[in-house]
Amino acid sequence: MKQLKKQKKQTPICKICFKDITSFHFHNIFNKDIFICESCIKKLNPIFLKFKIDDIDGLAIYEYKDLVKDLIFLYKGLEDYELKDVFLSQFKSEFKIKYHGYKIVPIPSYFEDDLKRGYNHVGEIFKCLRLPILNCLIKTKNVKQKELTFKERQNISNFMDIKNDINLKNERILLVDDIVTTGSSMQAAIKLLKKSHVKDIKILCIAKNLLK
């Protein structure tokens, strides 16, 4: 009886350019699942920008422009779900170490938007970190920040609340979002979390709009 030939290991395909991922990248040492090629990582141009909102330290992986901006629109606006893996997964091992002991709290979308989309677009990106996710913040009104003036964005706290049935006392919180522009949503969330007596808050976002 002839022995079956051993199947070759499938070559991973880049979810951005659809080419075979054959080149080596430093981050591949720590990650078993590879979703993006070295060329596309370079085009995304991770900058790991440090910033502050109020007294809270934040980190943005990319600047919100060019390919990053286009991919977020395809993922969030056109619901290309497969793109959830291209923004963060190549750095997940480093971030799991950096934020060990923290619990993820996503900036909320309006419930009906998540229902229509079938998933929370922010939560899905950060699932790869395999940290506990607390969906404790809620958006109470369907307001789109891109449709608001700068002054109106400062009142975004009027449309965000926190669930009463989740105890956050002494928790270390990693507050996450896809895009940070004015920081008004983050400020509203920070205010709510501080009232819940959390122990520490850090911010991690995919992209930051560097306002001139």
Short mmCIF file of C-alpha atoms in Angstrom, two decimals:
data_model
loop_
_atom_site.label_atom_id
_atom_site.label_comp_id
_atom_site.label_asym_id
_atom_site.label_seq_id
_atom_site.Cartn_x
_atom_site.Cartn_y
_atom_site.Cartn_z
CA MET A 1 0.00 0.00 0.00
CA LYS A 2 1.45 3.33 -1.08
CA GLN A 3 2.13 5.85 1.66
CA LEU A 4 0.36 9.19 1.32
CA LYS A 5 2.64 12.11 0.70
CA LYS A 6 2.89 14.56 3.54
CA GLN A 7 1.00 17.73 2.69
CA LYS A 8 3.04 20.87 2.42
CA LYS A 9 2.37 23.56 4.96
CA GLN A 10 0.09 26.21 3.49
CA THR A 11 1.80 29.49 2.68
CA PRO A 12 0.09 32.38 4.51
CA ILE A 13 -1.42 35.11 2.36
CA CYS A 14 -1.20 38.81 3.20
CA LYS A 15 -4.69 40.15 3.91
CA ILE A 16 -3.80 43.51 2.38
CA CYS A 17 -1.96 42.76 -0.88
CA PHE A 18 -3.00 39.05 -1.20
CA LYS A 19 0.57 37.96 -1.95
CA ASP A 20 2.29 34.98 -0.34
CA ILE A 21 4.02 35.87 2.91
CA THR A 22 7.46 34.38 2.31
CA SER A 23 9.80 37.05 3.70
CA PHE A 24 10.98 37.08 7.30
CA HIS A 25 10.06 39.86 9.71
CA PHE A 26 11.25 40.34 13.29
CA HIS A 27 7.71 40.13 14.68
CA ASN A 28 7.21 36.70 13.10
CA ILE A 29 9.58 35.22 15.72
CA PHE A 30 6.90 35.58 18.40
CA ASN A 31 3.72 35.15 16.34
CA LYS A 32 2.45 31.85 15.03
CA ASP A 33 -0.36 33.44 13.00
CA ILE A 34 0.86 35.81 10.30
CA PHE A 35 -1.65 37.98 8.41
CA ILE A 36 0.46 40.71 6.81
CA CYS A 37 3.65 40.76 4.76
CA GLU A 38 6.77 42.77 5.52
CA SER A 39 6.14 45.10 2.58
CA CYS A 40 2.66 46.04 3.84
CA ILE A 41 3.95 46.55 7.40
CA LYS A 42 6.40 49.09 5.99
CA LYS A 43 3.62 50.81 4.02
CA LEU A 44 1.49 51.06 7.16
CA ASN A 45 4.50 52.71 8.82
CA PRO A 46 3.99 52.00 12.55
CA ILE A 47 5.26 54.97 14.59
CA PHE A 48 4.27 53.96 18.16
CA LEU A 49 3.45 57.53 19.09
CA LYS A 50 3.22 58.36 22.81
CA PHE A 51 0.67 60.96 23.88
CA LYS A 52 -1.39 62.02 26.88
CA ILE A 53 -5.09 62.66 27.38
CA ASP A 54 -5.53 64.53 30.63
CA ASP A 55 -3.08 62.68 32.92
CA ILE A 56 -3.40 59.30 31.16
CA ASP A 57 -0.58 57.84 29.04
CA GLY A 58 -1.56 56.78 25.53
CA LEU A 59 0.08 54.94 22.64
CA ALA A 60 -0.92 55.08 18.97
CA ILE A 61 0.48 52.47 16.61
CA TYR A 62 -0.01 54.52 13.43
CA GLU A 63 -0.73 58.01 12.20
CA TYR A 64 -4.24 58.24 10.76
CA LYS A 65 -3.43 58.79 7.09
CA ASP A 66 -2.75 57.09 3.75
CA LEU A 67 -3.05 53.27 3.79
CA VAL A 68 -4.03 53.13 7.47
CA LYS A 69 -6.93 55.51 6.84
CA ASP A 70 -8.07 53.52 3.79
CA LEU A 71 -7.94 50.19 5.60
CA ILE A 72 -9.89 51.45 8.61
CA PHE A 73 -12.57 52.75 6.23
CA LEU A 74 -12.74 49.37 4.45
CA TYR A 75 -12.94 47.51 7.78
CA LYS A 76 -15.28 49.83 9.65
CA GLY A 77 -17.27 51.51 6.89
CA LEU A 78 -17.50 48.74 4.30
CA GLU A 79 -17.44 45.89 6.83
CA ASP A 80 -14.44 44.00 5.42
CA TYR A 81 -14.19 41.83 8.52
CA GLU A 82 -10.97 40.04 7.49
CA LEU A 83 -9.03 43.28 7.92
CA LYS A 84 -9.44 43.08 11.70
CA ASP A 85 -6.13 41.17 11.82
CA VAL A 86 -3.89 43.60 9.90
CA PHE A 87 -3.59 46.47 12.37
CA LEU A 88 -2.40 44.89 15.60
CA SER A 89 -1.80 41.14 15.36
CA GLN A 90 1.86 41.46 14.27
CA PHE A 91 2.63 43.22 17.56
CA LYS A 92 0.36 41.19 19.84
CA SER A 93 3.10 39.35 21.74
CA GLU A 94 4.86 42.59 22.71
CA PHE A 95 1.60 44.25 23.77
CA LYS A 96 0.53 41.21 25.81
CA ILE A 97 3.71 41.64 27.84
CA LYS A 98 3.41 45.43 28.05
CA TYR A 99 -0.21 45.33 29.26
CA HIS A 100 -0.09 42.16 31.34
CA GLY A 101 -2.64 42.35 34.15
CA TYR A 102 -4.83 44.92 32.36
CA LYS A 103 -8.40 44.45 31.16
CA ILE A 104 -9.51 45.89 27.83
CA VAL A 105 -12.33 48.44 27.77
CA PRO A 106 -13.32 49.47 24.22
CA ILE A 107 -14.72 52.92 23.44
CA PRO A 108 -18.34 51.99 22.65
CA SER A 109 -20.26 52.16 19.40
CA TYR A 110 -24.00 52.64 19.34
CA PHE A 111 -25.68 49.28 20.02
CA GLU A 112 -27.74 49.28 16.81
CA ASP A 113 -24.59 49.91 14.72
CA ASP A 114 -22.91 46.84 16.27
CA LEU A 115 -26.09 44.82 15.73
CA LYS A 116 -26.25 45.83 12.07
CA ARG A 117 -22.55 45.13 11.53
CA GLY A 118 -22.70 41.88 13.48
CA TYR A 119 -19.70 42.71 15.67
CA ASN A 120 -18.06 45.52 17.60
CA HIS A 121 -15.32 46.70 15.26
CA VAL A 122 -13.01 47.93 18.05
CA GLY A 123 -13.37 44.84 20.23
CA GLU A 124 -12.64 42.49 17.32
CA ILE A 125 -9.29 44.16 16.58
CA PHE A 126 -8.07 43.88 20.18
CA LYS A 127 -9.25 40.30 20.78
CA CYS A 128 -5.88 39.06 19.49
CA LEU A 129 -4.20 40.32 22.69
CA ARG A 130 -6.14 37.64 24.62
CA LEU A 131 -6.70 39.98 27.54
CA PRO A 132 -10.09 40.05 29.32
CA ILE A 133 -12.51 42.42 27.56
CA LEU A 134 -15.02 44.42 29.62
CA ASN A 135 -17.79 45.99 27.53
CA CYS A 136 -18.77 48.25 30.40
CA LEU A 137 -19.17 51.54 28.50
CA ILE A 138 -22.31 52.29 26.48
CA LYS A 139 -23.18 54.92 23.93
CA THR A 140 -26.60 56.31 24.81
CA LYS A 141 -27.28 58.16 21.56
CA ASN A 142 -26.33 57.48 17.96
CA VAL A 143 -24.12 60.49 17.31
CA LYS A 144 -21.31 60.33 14.75
CA GLN A 145 -18.24 62.32 15.76
CA LYS A 146 -17.30 63.05 12.16
CA GLU A 147 -20.61 64.90 11.82
CA LEU A 148 -19.99 67.06 14.91
CA THR A 149 -18.14 70.35 15.18
CA PHE A 150 -15.11 70.57 17.47
CA LYS A 151 -17.24 72.34 20.09
CA GLU A 152 -19.97 69.67 19.89
CA ARG A 153 -17.37 66.92 20.34
CA GLN A 154 -16.42 68.37 23.70
CA ASN A 155 -19.92 67.42 24.94
CA ILE A 156 -19.61 63.78 23.89
CA SER A 157 -19.74 62.79 27.58
CA ASN A 158 -23.48 63.53 27.42
CA PHE A 159 -23.86 60.47 25.17
CA MET A 160 -21.73 57.94 27.08
CA ASP A 161 -22.43 56.05 30.29
CA ILE A 162 -21.11 53.11 32.28
CA LYS A 163 -22.96 49.92 33.24
CA ASN A 164 -23.81 49.73 36.93
CA ASP A 165 -23.56 45.95 37.18
CA ILE A 166 -19.80 45.75 36.56
CA ASN A 167 -17.42 46.27 39.48
CA LEU A 168 -14.25 48.02 38.27
CA LYS A 169 -12.75 48.92 41.64
CA ASN A 170 -8.95 48.45 41.66
CA GLU A 171 -8.92 47.14 38.07
CA ARG A 172 -6.12 48.03 35.64
CA ILE A 173 -7.85 49.24 32.49
CA LEU A 174 -6.53 49.39 28.92
CA LEU A 175 -8.86 51.83 27.16
CA VAL A 176 -8.85 51.11 23.41
CA ASP A 177 -10.20 52.63 20.21
CA ASP A 178 -9.52 52.54 16.49
CA ILE A 179 -8.97 56.29 15.92
CA VAL A 180 -8.21 59.13 18.32
CA THR A 181 -8.77 62.63 16.92
CA THR A 182 -9.75 65.26 19.48
CA GLY A 183 -9.64 62.79 22.37
CA SER A 184 -13.11 63.81 23.57
CA SER A 185 -14.44 60.21 23.65
CA MET A 186 -11.38 59.12 25.60
CA GLN A 187 -11.83 62.00 28.05
CA ALA A 188 -15.47 61.04 28.64
CA ALA A 189 -14.52 57.39 29.18
CA ILE A 190 -11.65 58.28 31.53
CA LYS A 191 -13.99 60.42 33.62
CA LEU A 192 -16.47 57.55 33.96
CA LEU A 193 -13.77 54.99 34.78
CA LYS A 194 -12.21 57.19 37.45
CA LYS A 195 -15.61 57.49 39.13
CA SER A 196 -15.59 53.68 39.30
CA HIS A 197 -12.34 53.79 41.31
CA VAL A 198 -10.14 51.85 38.88
CA LYS A 199 -6.52 51.41 39.91
CA ASP A 200 -4.87 52.48 36.65
CA ILE A 201 -5.76 53.46 33.08
CA LYS A 202 -3.68 53.24 29.91
CA ILE A 203 -4.74 54.10 26.36
CA LEU A 204 -3.95 52.10 23.23
CA CYS A 205 -5.33 53.10 19.82
CA ILE A 206 -4.72 51.91 16.30
CA ALA A 207 -4.26 55.38 14.80
CA LYS A 208 -4.06 58.99 15.92
CA ASN A 209 -5.03 61.95 13.82
CA LEU A 210 -2.16 64.40 14.27
CA LEU A 211 -4.02 67.69 14.29
CA LYS A 212 -2.05 70.67 13.00
#
